Short mmCIF file of C-alpha atoms in Angstrom, two decimals:
data_model
loop_
_atom_site.label_atom_id
_atom_site.label_comp_id
_atom_site.label_asym_id
_atom_site.label_seq_id
_atom_site.Cartn_x
_atom_site.Cartn_y
_atom_site.Cartn_z
CA MET A 27 77.55 104.78 168.16
CA SER A 28 74.80 107.02 166.91
CA PRO A 29 72.23 109.48 168.20
CA SER A 30 69.56 106.83 167.69
CA ASN A 31 71.01 104.46 170.27
CA VAL A 32 73.04 106.71 172.53
CA PRO A 33 71.46 109.25 174.89
CA ALA A 34 72.28 112.87 174.10
CA THR A 35 73.81 113.23 177.54
CA SER A 36 76.37 110.51 176.69
CA MET A 37 77.32 112.34 173.52
CA GLU A 38 77.68 115.59 175.47
CA ALA A 39 79.75 113.82 178.12
CA ARG A 40 82.04 112.35 175.48
CA MET A 41 82.58 115.76 173.88
CA ALA A 42 83.12 117.37 177.29
CA ALA A 43 85.77 114.76 178.15
CA LEU A 44 87.48 115.38 174.84
CA LYS A 45 87.51 119.13 175.42
CA GLU A 46 88.95 118.56 178.90
CA ARG A 47 91.80 116.56 177.35
CA PHE A 48 92.35 119.34 174.83
CA ILE A 49 92.59 121.95 177.58
CA GLU A 50 94.98 119.89 179.71
CA ASP A 51 97.25 119.18 176.77
CA THR A 52 97.12 122.79 175.55
CA LEU A 53 98.23 124.06 178.98
CA LEU A 54 101.15 121.61 178.91
CA GLN A 55 102.07 122.72 175.41
CA THR A 56 101.90 126.35 176.52
CA CYS A 57 104.56 125.65 179.16
CA GLU A 58 106.63 124.01 176.44
CA LEU A 59 106.24 127.08 174.21
CA GLU A 60 107.56 129.28 177.02
CA ARG A 61 110.53 126.96 177.54
CA LEU A 62 111.28 127.03 173.80
CA ALA A 63 110.96 130.83 173.72
CA ALA A 64 113.63 131.01 176.43
CA CYS A 65 115.85 128.71 174.33
CA LEU A 66 115.64 131.19 171.45
CA ALA A 67 117.54 133.68 173.61
CA GLN A 68 120.46 131.27 173.98
CA PRO A 69 123.41 131.24 171.56
CA GLY A 70 123.73 128.49 168.92
CA ASP A 71 121.65 126.88 166.18
CA LYS A 72 117.91 127.23 166.84
CA ALA A 73 116.59 125.20 163.89
CA ASP A 74 115.20 122.44 166.10
CA VAL A 75 113.68 124.93 168.53
CA ARG A 76 111.99 126.84 165.72
CA GLN A 77 110.72 123.62 164.17
CA GLU A 78 109.22 122.50 167.49
CA ILE A 79 107.49 125.85 167.99
CA GLY A 80 106.06 125.52 164.48
CA ARG A 81 104.82 121.98 165.20
CA ILE A 82 103.11 122.96 168.45
CA ALA A 83 101.57 126.05 166.85
CA HIS A 84 100.28 124.06 163.87
CA ARG A 85 98.66 121.44 166.08
CA LEU A 86 97.13 124.06 168.37
CA ALA A 87 95.71 125.96 165.38
CA GLY A 88 93.97 122.84 164.11
CA ARG A 89 92.69 121.58 167.46
CA ALA A 90 91.53 124.96 168.73
CA GLY A 91 89.34 125.32 165.65
CA ILE A 92 87.70 121.97 166.40
CA PHE A 93 86.77 123.15 169.88
CA ALA A 94 85.66 126.54 168.56
CA PHE A 95 88.49 128.59 170.10
CA SER A 96 88.90 130.73 167.02
CA VAL A 97 91.11 133.33 168.75
CA LEU A 98 93.55 130.56 169.66
CA THR A 99 93.47 129.30 166.06
CA ALA A 100 94.30 132.77 164.77
CA ARG A 101 97.14 133.36 167.23
CA ALA A 102 98.62 129.90 166.76
CA SER A 103 98.45 130.31 162.98
CA GLU A 104 100.28 133.61 163.31
CA LEU A 105 102.97 131.89 165.36
CA GLU A 106 103.30 129.13 162.78
CA HIS A 107 103.51 131.74 160.03
CA PHE A 108 106.41 133.41 161.86
CA VAL A 109 108.30 130.11 161.76
CA LEU A 110 107.50 129.35 158.13
CA SER A 111 108.39 132.85 156.96
CA HIS A 112 111.78 132.69 158.72
CA ARG A 113 111.19 135.66 160.98
CA SER A 114 114.13 136.42 163.28
CA ASP A 115 114.65 134.53 166.54
CA ALA A 116 113.94 137.73 168.46
CA ASP A 117 110.62 138.27 166.65
CA LEU A 118 109.60 134.65 167.14
CA ARG A 119 110.55 134.75 170.80
CA GLY A 120 108.59 137.98 171.30
CA LEU A 121 105.45 136.58 169.72
CA THR A 122 105.73 133.26 171.56
CA GLU A 123 106.04 135.06 174.89
CA THR A 124 102.98 137.15 174.00
CA VAL A 125 100.85 134.24 172.79
CA ALA A 126 101.51 131.88 175.73
CA PRO A 127 99.74 134.01 178.41
CA GLU A 128 96.94 134.71 175.92
CA ILE A 129 96.31 130.99 175.58
CA ARG A 130 96.00 130.66 179.36
CA ARG A 131 93.67 133.65 179.57
CA VAL A 132 91.36 132.34 176.84
CA ILE A 133 91.16 128.93 178.48
CA ARG A 134 90.59 130.45 181.92
CA ASP A 135 87.80 132.65 180.53
CA ASP A 136 86.21 129.66 178.85
CA GLU A 137 86.32 127.55 182.00
CA ALA A 138 84.80 130.39 184.00
CA GLY A 139 81.81 130.52 181.68
CA CYS A 140 81.78 126.88 180.76
CA GLY A 141 78.39 125.59 179.63
CA VAL A 142 77.19 122.73 177.45
CA VAL A 143 79.98 121.49 175.24
CA GLU A 144 79.25 121.26 171.56
CA GLY A 145 81.29 120.80 168.43
CA PRO A 146 82.35 123.73 166.29
CA LYS A 147 79.61 125.59 164.49
CA ASP A 148 79.62 128.43 162.06
CA GLY A 149 79.62 131.70 163.96
CA PRO A 150 81.16 132.91 167.21
CA GLY A 151 83.58 130.58 168.93
CA SER A 152 84.02 129.55 172.58
CA ASP A 153 86.35 132.45 173.06
CA GLY A 154 83.72 134.98 172.06
CA SER A 155 85.36 135.76 168.75
CA MET B 26 78.87 86.46 140.19
CA PHE B 27 78.13 84.24 137.23
CA LEU B 28 80.56 82.04 135.33
CA ASP B 29 78.62 80.72 132.34
CA ASN B 30 75.42 79.67 134.09
CA LYS B 31 77.01 79.11 137.46
CA LEU B 32 76.13 81.51 140.23
CA ILE B 33 78.87 81.85 142.79
CA GLY B 34 78.22 83.61 146.05
CA VAL B 35 80.12 84.41 149.19
CA ALA B 36 78.50 84.23 152.57
CA ARG B 37 79.60 85.00 156.06
CA VAL B 38 77.43 83.46 158.69
CA ASN B 39 76.24 85.84 161.33
CA GLU B 40 73.04 86.68 163.12
CA GLN B 41 72.60 89.96 161.31
CA ASP B 42 72.54 88.20 157.92
CA GLN B 43 69.97 85.75 159.18
CA ASP B 44 67.75 88.64 160.22
CA ARG B 45 68.08 90.42 156.90
CA GLY B 46 64.79 89.17 155.55
CA GLY B 47 63.00 90.69 158.50
CA LEU B 48 60.79 88.45 160.61
CA SER B 49 57.76 89.45 162.62
CA PRO B 50 57.48 88.17 166.19
CA GLU B 51 55.17 85.48 164.83
CA GLY B 52 57.85 84.40 162.38
CA SER B 53 56.16 85.48 159.16
CA ALA B 54 58.31 87.34 156.66
CA ILE B 55 57.77 91.09 156.35
CA ARG B 56 58.83 92.46 153.00
CA LYS B 57 59.27 96.11 152.27
CA SER B 58 56.96 97.28 149.53
CA VAL B 59 57.34 99.03 146.20
CA LYS B 60 54.23 100.86 145.06
CA PHE B 61 53.64 101.01 141.31
CA PHE B 62 51.34 102.81 138.89
CA GLU B 63 51.34 100.89 135.63
CA GLU B 64 49.19 100.41 132.55
CA ASP B 65 46.56 97.68 132.99
CA ALA B 66 48.25 95.38 130.49
CA ARG B 67 51.58 95.54 132.32
CA ILE B 68 50.45 95.33 135.94
CA GLU B 69 51.09 91.62 136.29
CA GLN B 70 54.52 91.80 134.68
CA CYS B 71 55.53 94.77 136.82
CA ALA B 72 54.33 93.10 140.02
CA SER B 73 56.22 89.94 139.09
CA MET B 74 59.43 91.87 138.52
CA ILE B 75 59.17 93.76 141.83
CA SER B 76 58.40 90.54 143.65
CA GLY B 77 61.40 88.88 142.00
CA LEU B 78 63.59 91.61 143.43
CA GLY B 79 62.46 90.68 146.94
CA TYR B 80 59.96 93.49 147.53
CA ARG B 81 56.19 93.33 147.99
CA PRO B 82 54.48 94.88 144.94
CA VAL B 83 51.60 97.22 145.75
CA ASP B 84 49.28 98.45 143.00
CA GLY B 85 49.08 102.18 143.71
CA ARG B 86 45.56 102.47 142.34
CA GLY B 87 44.09 99.99 144.73
CA GLU B 88 46.00 98.59 147.68
CA GLN B 89 47.29 100.54 150.64
CA THR B 90 50.97 100.20 151.48
CA GLU B 91 51.72 98.59 154.80
CA GLY B 92 55.00 99.22 156.53
CA ALA B 93 58.00 100.70 154.77
CA CYS B 94 57.63 101.67 151.12
CA VAL B 95 61.05 101.73 149.45
CA ALA B 96 59.98 103.60 146.31
CA VAL B 97 57.13 104.39 143.96
CA LEU B 98 57.40 103.31 140.33
CA ILE B 99 55.27 105.34 137.91
CA ASN B 100 54.84 104.71 134.20
CA THR B 101 54.45 108.06 132.47
CA GLN B 102 51.80 106.51 130.25
CA VAL B 103 49.48 106.72 133.27
CA ASP B 104 50.92 110.03 134.49
CA PRO B 105 51.90 112.06 131.42
CA ASP B 106 51.85 115.46 133.16
CA LEU B 107 53.66 114.13 136.29
CA THR B 108 50.84 115.15 138.64
CA LEU B 109 50.96 111.79 140.38
CA ALA B 110 54.75 111.96 140.60
CA ARG B 111 54.58 115.36 142.32
CA GLU B 112 52.06 113.99 144.85
CA GLN B 113 54.13 110.91 145.64
CA VAL B 114 57.44 112.79 145.93
CA ALA B 115 56.20 114.38 149.14
CA ARG B 116 56.24 110.98 150.89
CA HIS B 117 58.32 108.61 148.78
CA ARG B 118 61.22 108.32 146.40
CA VAL B 119 59.84 108.23 142.88
CA ILE B 120 61.17 106.31 139.87
CA LEU B 121 59.65 107.10 136.49
CA LEU B 122 59.29 104.53 133.75
CA ALA B 123 59.39 106.50 130.50
CA ASP B 124 60.28 106.29 126.82
CA GLU B 125 60.70 110.04 126.62
CA THR B 126 64.37 111.00 126.61
CA SER B 127 64.33 114.71 125.84
CA PHE B 128 66.14 117.19 128.05
CA GLU B 129 62.87 119.09 128.55
CA PHE B 130 61.13 116.00 129.90
CA LYS B 131 64.03 115.18 132.22
CA LEU B 132 64.05 118.77 133.46
CA ALA B 133 60.32 118.61 134.18
CA ALA B 134 60.87 115.34 136.07
CA ALA B 135 63.75 116.81 138.06
CA ARG B 136 61.62 119.84 138.96
CA ALA B 137 58.87 117.46 140.09
CA GLY B 138 61.41 115.87 142.45
CA VAL B 139 61.88 112.61 140.54
CA GLU B 140 65.20 110.95 141.33
CA ALA B 141 65.44 108.26 138.65
CA ILE B 142 64.12 107.60 135.16
CA LEU B 143 64.19 104.12 133.65
CA SER B 144 63.48 103.39 130.00
CA THR B 145 61.26 100.61 128.71
CA PRO B 146 61.46 97.66 128.63
CA LEU B 147 62.21 97.80 132.33
CA ASP B 148 65.66 96.45 133.19
CA THR B 149 65.46 94.33 136.35
CA VAL B 150 69.08 94.93 137.35
CA GLU B 151 68.80 98.68 136.96
CA LEU B 152 65.55 98.79 138.93
CA GLY B 153 67.06 96.49 141.56
CA ALA B 154 70.11 98.73 141.88
CA TRP B 155 67.95 101.84 142.48
CA LEU B 156 65.81 100.01 145.02
CA ASP B 157 68.92 98.77 146.80
CA ASP B 158 70.21 102.34 146.94
CA TYR B 159 66.95 103.53 148.48
CA ASP B 160 66.57 100.60 150.84
CA THR B 161 68.98 102.10 153.32
CA GLY B 162 67.32 100.58 156.37
CA GLU B 163 69.43 97.46 156.02
CA ALA B 164 72.55 99.10 154.65
CA GLU B 165 75.83 99.03 156.51
CA PRO B 166 76.79 102.44 157.88
CA LEU B 167 79.44 104.27 155.89
CA SER B 168 82.90 103.36 157.10
CA ILE B 169 85.34 106.25 157.42
CA LEU B 170 89.04 105.94 158.23
CA ILE B 171 90.58 108.97 159.97
CA VAL B 172 94.36 109.18 159.65
CA ASP B 173 95.71 111.83 161.98
CA ASP B 174 98.63 111.68 164.38
CA ASP B 175 96.75 114.06 166.69
CA GLU B 176 94.62 111.69 168.72
CA ILE B 177 92.44 114.38 170.27
CA ALA B 178 91.60 115.92 166.90
CA ALA B 179 90.96 112.49 165.39
CA GLU B 180 88.61 111.56 168.23
CA ALA B 181 86.69 114.79 167.75
CA PHE B 182 86.23 114.03 164.04
CA ALA B 183 85.20 110.46 164.87
CA PHE B 184 82.64 111.86 167.30
CA ALA B 185 81.21 114.11 164.56
CA LEU B 186 80.93 111.24 162.08
CA GLU B 187 79.47 108.76 164.57
CA ALA B 188 76.90 111.33 165.64
CA ALA B 189 75.83 111.34 161.97
CA ASP B 190 75.42 107.54 161.92
CA MET B 191 78.73 106.77 160.23
CA ARG B 192 81.35 104.35 161.53
CA ALA B 193 84.76 105.91 162.17
CA ARG B 194 88.11 104.26 162.78
CA ILE B 195 91.14 106.22 163.92
CA LEU B 196 94.67 105.57 162.78
CA THR B 197 97.36 107.70 164.42
CA ASP B 198 100.21 105.83 162.71
CA PRO B 199 100.12 106.50 158.95
CA GLY B 200 102.56 103.63 158.46
CA ARG B 201 99.68 101.20 159.00
CA VAL B 202 97.33 102.79 156.48
CA LEU B 203 97.54 100.03 153.82
CA GLU B 204 96.98 97.32 156.40
CA GLU B 205 93.95 99.19 157.71
CA ILE B 206 92.48 99.71 154.22
CA SER B 207 92.95 96.05 153.42
CA SER B 208 91.37 94.73 156.59
CA ASN B 209 88.53 97.19 157.06
CA THR B 210 87.78 98.45 153.51
CA PRO B 211 86.78 102.03 154.39
CA ASP B 212 84.43 103.96 152.10
CA LEU B 213 86.45 107.15 152.52
CA ILE B 214 89.67 108.36 154.14
CA LEU B 215 90.01 111.60 156.08
CA LEU B 216 93.72 112.32 155.95
CA ASP B 217 95.62 114.94 157.93
CA MET B 218 97.98 116.93 155.73
CA HIS B 219 100.67 117.51 158.33
CA MET B 220 102.07 114.47 160.10
CA PRO B 221 105.64 113.92 161.32
CA VAL B 222 106.51 110.54 159.73
CA ALA B 223 104.93 111.14 156.34
CA ASP B 224 102.75 114.06 155.33
CA GLY B 225 99.25 113.60 153.94
CA MET B 226 100.29 113.98 150.31
CA GLU B 227 102.90 111.24 150.67
CA VAL B 228 100.40 108.94 152.36
CA ALA B 229 97.89 109.63 149.55
CA GLN B 230 100.57 108.72 147.00
CA ILE B 231 101.23 105.43 148.78
CA ILE B 232 97.51 104.62 148.88
CA ARG B 233 97.17 105.34 145.15
CA GLN B 234 100.08 103.05 144.26
CA SER B 235 97.59 100.19 144.32
CA ARG B 236 94.99 100.10 141.52
CA ARG B 237 92.52 98.69 144.00
CA ASN B 238 92.63 101.98 145.91
CA LEU B 239 92.33 104.31 142.93
CA SER B 240 88.65 104.97 143.50
CA LEU B 241 88.87 105.29 147.28
CA PRO B 242 88.03 108.91 148.08
CA ILE B 243 90.57 110.84 150.12
CA ILE B 244 89.72 114.11 151.83
CA PHE B 245 92.55 116.12 153.32
CA LEU B 246 92.07 117.68 156.71
CA SER B 247 94.01 120.88 156.42
CA ALA B 248 94.02 124.59 156.79
CA GLU B 249 96.15 124.69 153.67
CA GLN B 250 95.57 128.00 151.88
CA ASP B 251 98.38 127.66 149.34
CA VAL B 252 96.58 127.05 146.02
CA GLU B 253 99.67 125.47 144.46
CA ARG B 254 100.00 122.98 147.32
CA GLN B 255 96.30 122.20 147.08
CA ARG B 256 96.71 121.57 143.34
CA GLN B 257 99.68 119.31 144.03
CA ALA B 258 97.71 117.41 146.67
CA ARG B 259 94.82 116.81 144.27
CA LYS B 260 97.26 115.68 141.59
CA LEU B 261 98.70 113.13 144.01
CA GLY B 262 95.35 111.60 144.78
CA GLY B 263 93.38 113.86 147.11
CA ASP B 264 89.76 114.56 146.24
CA ASP B 265 88.98 117.49 148.47
CA PHE B 266 90.07 119.66 151.39
CA ILE B 267 88.25 120.28 154.64
CA ASN B 268 89.46 122.85 157.10
CA LYS B 269 89.96 121.36 160.55
CA SER B 270 87.87 124.18 161.99
CA VAL B 271 84.84 123.23 159.92
CA GLY B 272 81.60 122.73 161.86
CA PHE B 273 80.79 119.15 162.81
CA ASP B 274 77.53 119.13 160.86
CA HIS B 275 79.26 120.47 157.78
CA LEU B 276 82.09 117.94 158.11
CA ALA B 277 79.66 115.01 158.43
CA SER B 278 77.58 116.26 155.53
CA LEU B 279 80.59 116.65 153.22
CA VAL B 280 82.00 113.26 154.15
CA ARG B 281 78.63 111.55 153.70
CA MET B 282 78.07 113.07 150.26
CA ARG B 283 81.52 112.07 149.04
CA ALA B 284 81.36 108.58 150.52
CA GLU B 285 77.86 107.81 149.24
CA ARG B 286 78.79 108.95 145.76
CA ALA B 287 81.93 106.81 145.85
CA VAL B 288 80.00 103.76 147.05
CA ALA B 289 77.45 104.18 144.26
CA LEU B 290 80.13 104.56 141.59
CA ARG B 291 82.08 101.63 142.98
CA GLN B 292 79.02 99.42 142.80
CA ILE B 293 78.47 100.30 139.15
CA GLY B 294 82.10 99.61 138.24
CA GLU B 295 82.38 96.42 140.21
CA ARG B 296 79.22 94.71 139.07
CA ASP B 297 78.26 92.59 136.11
CA SER B 298 75.80 94.51 133.92
CA LEU B 299 73.43 91.55 133.44
CA THR B 300 73.20 90.20 136.97
CA GLY B 301 74.22 93.12 139.15
CA LEU B 302 76.53 90.75 141.03
CA LEU B 303 80.24 91.32 141.61
CA ASN B 304 82.34 90.96 138.48
CA HIS B 305 85.18 88.45 138.24
CA ALA B 306 88.02 90.69 139.45
CA ARG B 307 86.05 92.19 142.33
CA PHE B 308 84.75 88.76 143.33
CA LYS B 309 88.31 87.50 143.76
CA ASP B 310 89.21 90.60 145.78
CA ARG B 311 86.14 90.12 147.96
CA VAL B 312 86.95 86.46 148.62
CA ALA B 313 90.47 87.46 149.64
CA VAL B 314 89.16 90.13 152.00
CA GLU B 315 86.60 87.76 153.54
CA LEU B 316 89.22 85.03 153.99
CA GLU B 317 91.49 87.50 155.73
CA ARG B 318 88.66 88.67 157.96
CA CYS B 319 87.77 85.07 158.88
CA ARG B 320 91.40 84.26 159.71
CA ARG B 321 91.49 87.31 161.94
CA THR B 322 88.17 86.81 163.70
CA GLY B 323 87.92 83.02 163.57
CA SER B 324 84.45 83.26 161.99
CA GLN B 325 82.97 80.95 159.37
CA PHE B 326 83.14 81.48 155.63
CA SER B 327 81.39 79.76 152.73
CA VAL B 328 81.58 79.94 148.95
CA CYS B 329 78.44 78.65 147.25
CA LEU B 330 78.39 77.51 143.62
CA LEU B 331 74.94 77.38 142.02
CA ASP B 332 74.62 75.68 138.65
CA ILE B 333 71.39 76.24 136.69
CA ASP B 334 70.71 72.89 135.02
CA HIS B 335 69.51 72.78 131.41
CA PHE B 336 69.44 76.55 131.16
CA LYS B 337 69.85 76.38 127.40
CA GLN B 338 66.32 74.99 127.23
CA VAL B 339 65.00 78.18 128.81
CA ASN B 340 66.71 80.32 126.20
CA ASP B 341 65.65 77.99 123.35
CA THR B 342 62.00 77.73 124.33
CA LYS B 343 61.30 81.12 125.98
CA GLY B 344 63.86 83.32 124.27
CA HIS B 345 66.99 85.06 125.53
CA GLN B 346 65.12 87.99 127.10
CA VAL B 347 63.27 85.62 129.41
CA GLY B 348 66.51 83.71 130.03
CA ASP B 349 68.18 86.94 131.08
CA ARG B 350 65.31 87.73 133.44
CA VAL B 351 65.59 84.31 135.04
CA ILE B 352 69.30 84.88 135.68
CA GLN B 353 68.69 88.43 136.89
CA THR B 354 65.94 87.42 139.28
CA LEU B 355 67.83 84.41 140.61
CA SER B 356 71.00 86.40 141.20
CA HIS B 357 69.17 89.27 142.83
CA THR B 358 67.14 86.97 145.08
CA ASN B 359 70.26 85.10 146.17
CA SER B 360 72.19 88.25 146.91
CA HIS B 361 69.52 89.46 149.38
#
């Protein structure tokens, strides 16, 4: 497929559909982050919980950049850094509980002002960063 | 490829190949042209060589070019101060034919916008290779393999590459990377650094375990900032890093530059210096790949053996230089 044989509107529609999938999956992952944050408050070994938070955060950081949500990239990277730098369970839980509602707010704001969907470009992102 | 005087070629039959010569609605062949500016005494020889390479020769001092002009060939004997070259660069790709080899001359040519300089006597294979590079209208699009367990991210990268006229395939299971390389021969791999089964560095190591894949460029998709990890990744076979947040245009541009360079280098390394055809080792690899493709798709496959009868007589009566030109022209004509 190429711009020469595919109408621009098809390309835009394809990117819009992809962004829609990103948003749906991110909202699901946000619920999972909140569930994992609650697990951090429970007694016992949290290695698996921490690893899963790190995995979700890493994936979100990469994907959010693709769709030009640079604030989400920054916050998710921070979360991943907390895991990699072995910050305490309490610290990690606190940050996770802070980041999760931020993710929802950024996505809600983007949907409210949703326009033509494009790929990432140099400069301000979808989240106004 | 040639074995002694035998030309061996591989052909897959499909409609696209049959159209490669380009036919007008009336059925007459349309050849792309190469314009040349040559000394009077060499015009005929130059035209013959261009024609032998499958292009329509156009004398720049007289005829007008019709249709697509692949390149302009200028002998510096008729354009010593590169005025003509500078004029032609605005519309065409320019190849200079020159005996001058000094750095100063090459710098002046580069500043004039000249892309290639060939020495005299003109080497048919080298000229043919440049023209093939420029004749992109018939070239296959670059084939890029994206290995990323994140399907949404991979699809976004594929979108960016396809929008830039490249062909992208997505592989979310790194365990199938060798199978994919073997069956689809990508020109470049975009490889995610962080994957659950095997990380990007490990996958790069596995790819590089085969000599056949040593020259296949690998670009890591990563936000990796750790310089030591980046160094380690390059040591294990990665060529470059691209941040996942990079703009689509920038991503496509970087990938295209790397892939085109790799394709050009691969063609030099894989081809016989006299004929420009695949060398022995690469020919065998190519036959294996085509056989595999035909088994998979059920398409037809042919190997053609051409034997030039009494070729020694050509060398004995016309000299080895002419003999070489016969082989070069025949091989080039048959490979187009």
